[in-house]
Each structure stands twice: as structure tokens, then as C-alpha cells.
C-alpha positions as a Python dict, from the first residue, in 0.01 Angstrom:
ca = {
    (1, 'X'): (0, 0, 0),
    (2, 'X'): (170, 339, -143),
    (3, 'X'): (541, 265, -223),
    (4, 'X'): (614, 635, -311),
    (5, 'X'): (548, 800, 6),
    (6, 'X'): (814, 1051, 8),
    (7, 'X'): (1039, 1244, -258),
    (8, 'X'): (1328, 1007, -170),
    (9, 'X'): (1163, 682, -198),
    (10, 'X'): (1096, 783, -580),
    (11, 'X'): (1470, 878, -601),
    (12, 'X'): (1533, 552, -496),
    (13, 'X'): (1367, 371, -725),
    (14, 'X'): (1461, 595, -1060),
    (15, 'X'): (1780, 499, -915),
    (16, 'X'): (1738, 138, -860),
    (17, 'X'): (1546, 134, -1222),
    (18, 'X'): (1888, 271, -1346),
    (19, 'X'): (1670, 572, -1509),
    (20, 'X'): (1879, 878, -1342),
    (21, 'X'): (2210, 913, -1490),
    (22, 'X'): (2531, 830, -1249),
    (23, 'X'): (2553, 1131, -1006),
    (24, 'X'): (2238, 1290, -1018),
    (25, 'X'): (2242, 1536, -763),
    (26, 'X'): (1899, 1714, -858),
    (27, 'X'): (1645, 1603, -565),
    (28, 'X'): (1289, 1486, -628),
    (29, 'X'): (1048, 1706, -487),
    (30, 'X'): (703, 1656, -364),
    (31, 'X'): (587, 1764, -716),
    (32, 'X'): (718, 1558, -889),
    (33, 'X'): (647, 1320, -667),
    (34, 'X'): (292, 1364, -706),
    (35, 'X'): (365, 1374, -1042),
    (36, 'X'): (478, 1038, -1024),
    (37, 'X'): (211, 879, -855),
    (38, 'X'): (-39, 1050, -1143),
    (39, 'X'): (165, 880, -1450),
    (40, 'X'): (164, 601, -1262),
    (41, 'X'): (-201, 542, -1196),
    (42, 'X'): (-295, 651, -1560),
    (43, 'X'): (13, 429, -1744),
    (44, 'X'): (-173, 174, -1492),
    (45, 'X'): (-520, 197, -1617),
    (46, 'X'): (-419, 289, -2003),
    (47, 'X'): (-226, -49, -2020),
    (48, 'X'): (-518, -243, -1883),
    (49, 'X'): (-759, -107, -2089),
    (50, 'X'): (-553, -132, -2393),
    (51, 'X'): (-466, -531, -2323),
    (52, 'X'): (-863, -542, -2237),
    (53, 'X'): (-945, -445, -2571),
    (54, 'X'): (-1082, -109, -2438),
    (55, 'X'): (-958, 222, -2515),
    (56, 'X'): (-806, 470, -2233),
    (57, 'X'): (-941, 756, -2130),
    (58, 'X'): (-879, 1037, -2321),
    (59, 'X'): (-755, 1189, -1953),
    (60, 'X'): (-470, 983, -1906),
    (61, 'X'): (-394, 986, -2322),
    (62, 'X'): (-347, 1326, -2321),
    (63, 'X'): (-162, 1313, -1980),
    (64, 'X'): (109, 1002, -2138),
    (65, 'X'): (160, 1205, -2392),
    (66, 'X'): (240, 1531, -2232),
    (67, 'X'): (469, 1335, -1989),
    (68, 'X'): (658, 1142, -2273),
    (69, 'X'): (707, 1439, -2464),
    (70, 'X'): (901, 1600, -2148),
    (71, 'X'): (1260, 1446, -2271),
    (72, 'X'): (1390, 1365, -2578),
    (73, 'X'): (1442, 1025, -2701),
    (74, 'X'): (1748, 901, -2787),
    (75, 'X'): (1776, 760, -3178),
    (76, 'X'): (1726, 401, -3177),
    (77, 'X'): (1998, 176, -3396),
    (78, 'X'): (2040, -116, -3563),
    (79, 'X'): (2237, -441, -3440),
    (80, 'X'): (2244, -749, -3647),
    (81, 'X'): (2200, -1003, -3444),
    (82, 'X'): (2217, -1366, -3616),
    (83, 'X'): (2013, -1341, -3868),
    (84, 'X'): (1769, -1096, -3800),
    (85, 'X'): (1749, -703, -3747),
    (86, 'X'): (1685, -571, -3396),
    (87, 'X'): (1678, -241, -3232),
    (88, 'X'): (1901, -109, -3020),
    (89, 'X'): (1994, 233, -2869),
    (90, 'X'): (2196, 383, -2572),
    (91, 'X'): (2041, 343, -2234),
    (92, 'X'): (1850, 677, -2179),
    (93, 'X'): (1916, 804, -1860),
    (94, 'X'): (1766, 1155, -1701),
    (95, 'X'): (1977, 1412, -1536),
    (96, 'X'): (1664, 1494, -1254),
    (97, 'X'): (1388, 1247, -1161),
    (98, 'X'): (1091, 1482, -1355),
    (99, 'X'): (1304, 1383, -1678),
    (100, 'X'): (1325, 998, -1586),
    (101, 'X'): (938, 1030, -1542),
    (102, 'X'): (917, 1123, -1935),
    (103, 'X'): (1130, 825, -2023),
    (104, 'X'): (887, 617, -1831),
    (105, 'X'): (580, 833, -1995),
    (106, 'X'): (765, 725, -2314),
    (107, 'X'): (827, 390, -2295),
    (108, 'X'): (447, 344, -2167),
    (109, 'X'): (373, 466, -2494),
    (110, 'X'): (550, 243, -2681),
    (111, 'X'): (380, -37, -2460),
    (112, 'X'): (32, 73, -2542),
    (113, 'X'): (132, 52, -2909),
    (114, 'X'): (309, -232, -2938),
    (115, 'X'): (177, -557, -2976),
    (116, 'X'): (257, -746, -2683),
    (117, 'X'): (-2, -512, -2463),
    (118, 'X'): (-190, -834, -2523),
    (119, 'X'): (72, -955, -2262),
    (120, 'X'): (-1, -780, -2031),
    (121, 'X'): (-133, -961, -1698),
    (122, 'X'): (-148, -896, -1337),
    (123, 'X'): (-7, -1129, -1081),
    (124, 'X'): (-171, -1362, -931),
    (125, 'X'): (-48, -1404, -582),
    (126, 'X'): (-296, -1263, -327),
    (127, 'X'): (-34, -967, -180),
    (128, 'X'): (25, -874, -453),
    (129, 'X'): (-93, -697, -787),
    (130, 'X'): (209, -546, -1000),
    (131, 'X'): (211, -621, -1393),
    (132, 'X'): (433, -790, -1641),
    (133, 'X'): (457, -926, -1934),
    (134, 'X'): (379, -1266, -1997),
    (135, 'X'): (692, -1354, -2249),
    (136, 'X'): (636, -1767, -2175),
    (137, 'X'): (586, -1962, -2490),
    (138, 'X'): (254, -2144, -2359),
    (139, 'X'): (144, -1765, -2248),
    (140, 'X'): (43, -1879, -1916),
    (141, 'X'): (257, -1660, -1649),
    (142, 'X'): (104, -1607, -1333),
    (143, 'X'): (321, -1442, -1131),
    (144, 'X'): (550, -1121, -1138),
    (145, 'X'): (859, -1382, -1083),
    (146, 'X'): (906, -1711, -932),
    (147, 'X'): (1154, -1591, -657),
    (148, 'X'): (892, -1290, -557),
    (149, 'X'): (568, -1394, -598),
    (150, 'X'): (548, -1777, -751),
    (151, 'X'): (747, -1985, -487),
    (152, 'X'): (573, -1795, -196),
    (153, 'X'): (234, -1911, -361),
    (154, 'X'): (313, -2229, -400),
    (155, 'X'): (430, -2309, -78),
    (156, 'X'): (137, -2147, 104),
    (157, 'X'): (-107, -2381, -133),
    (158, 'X'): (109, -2668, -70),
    (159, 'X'): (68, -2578, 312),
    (160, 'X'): (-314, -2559, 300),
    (161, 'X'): (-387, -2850, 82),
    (162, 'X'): (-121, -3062, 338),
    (163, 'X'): (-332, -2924, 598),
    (164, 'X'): (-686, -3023, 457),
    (165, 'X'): (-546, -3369, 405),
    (166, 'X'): (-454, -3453, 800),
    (167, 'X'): (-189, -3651, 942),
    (168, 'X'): (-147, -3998, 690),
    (169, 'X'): (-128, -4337, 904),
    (170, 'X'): (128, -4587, 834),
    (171, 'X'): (6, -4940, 816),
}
């Protein structure tokens, strides 16, 4: 089922993604929605290929690339953090939705080349088919999130298996 369906439903969710900058007044329009719903589909099947072991298309290469290269990215920093080094950086957010589209072109890219594309799975509930990445030690996610996908699943099995078992008699 399409999620994007008009200009303000992306708005909405660059907003609720906290990718457009406090105030944004610039309106998505039905380009860039449509743009949108292209980076989406090829960040989609790049990232599956990739954590398949398959290459992308050179289609949806060249058009991650051209869409990450839309906004500049913010330097990245250092924090020292116990006793290791990790990156950190200000929170990039776009002044219009067509620039919050290159921050999600870019961090796509740095998905594909990272190594945790490995990670990458689809959920397993039956409604539903977003991805995420598996970060449990024992690798063995199956769900988006407990509260969204995981407790709904397991109370419909539970349900169905109570079902198939039939009333129990008390002796």
C-alpha cells in the first residue's frame, strides 16, 4: 500500500524523520514527490541486492548517487567515548524536502558500503515488509519492532495454535 500518496504526506514524514530543519516553509511538490517514491524503490532494491551478495543495477547506482550528491554533507567529528573513537557530527537537516531526499540518497550510500548491509532483513510479519537492521547479538531479528510488528505476530500465532488445540477438559 503507497504511503506517499500526496506532496504532504512526504512532508510529513521528512518531518516526523526530523530531516527538514525547524520551520521549513518550502512545500513538497508532486516532483519531488515522485522523486521520492523513485529513491525510494531503487535505495530499496540496491540494499537488497547488496545484503544478497548481488550487485545493484547500475540504474539505481547512478540514480543514489546523483541524489546524494544534491546536498552537502556536513563534516563528521570525533567524540571519545570510553575508550574507543566514534563518529559524530551535527544532525543534518534540509531547508526543502528535495534537499532532505539527498541526505537520505546519502546516508543509503553509506548503508550500501558499510558493513552491516549484511544486516539487513525484511520483517517478517505477514502485513508487513519494511527493513531494518538486525543489531541483536544472536543476529536473529524478525521483526521491524516488537511494539509494531513482533507482539501483533505473536499473539495472532498464539491465537491460532490455541485454536487448533480445542477446548482442554478438566478431570
Amino acid at each position: 500500500m503507497e504511503t506517499l500518496r500526496e506532496p504532504d504526506d512526504l512532508a510529513g514524514w521528512l518531518r516526523e524523520a526530523l530531516l527538514l530543519a525547524p520551520g521549513t516553509t518550502e512545500p513538497a511538490t508532486a516532483a519531488v514527490l515522485m522523486s521520492a517514491r523513485r529513491l525510494r524503490e531503487s535505495v530499496d532494491r540496491a540494499v537488497l541486492a547488496v545484503a544478497d551478495g548481488r550487485l545493484p543495477t547500475s540504474g539505481d547506482v547512478t540514480l543514489l548517487n546523483r541524489s546524494a550528491a544534491a546536498a552537502p554533507r556536513s563534516a563528521l567529528q570525533l567524540v571519545i567515548n570510553g575508550d574507543r573513537l566514534e563518529p559524530v557530527g551535527p544532525t543534518p537537516l534540509a531547508a526543502d524536502p528535495a534537499l532532505a531526499l539527498a541526505l537520505i540518497a546519502q546516508d543509503a550510500v553509506d548503508l550500501l558500503l558499510s558493513a552491516e548491509i549484511r544486516r539487513v532483513r525484511v520483517c517478517g510479519a505477514d502485513n508487513c515488509a519494511l527493513r531494518f537492521l538486525d543489531r541483536s547479538p544472536a543476529r536473529n531479528r524478525r521483526w521491524c519492532s516488537m511494539s509494531r510488528c513482533g507482539n501483533r505476530t505473536k499473539v495472532r500465532l498464539h491465537q491460532v495454535r490455541a485454536r487448533q488445540s480445542g477446548p482442554t477438559k478438566e478431570t
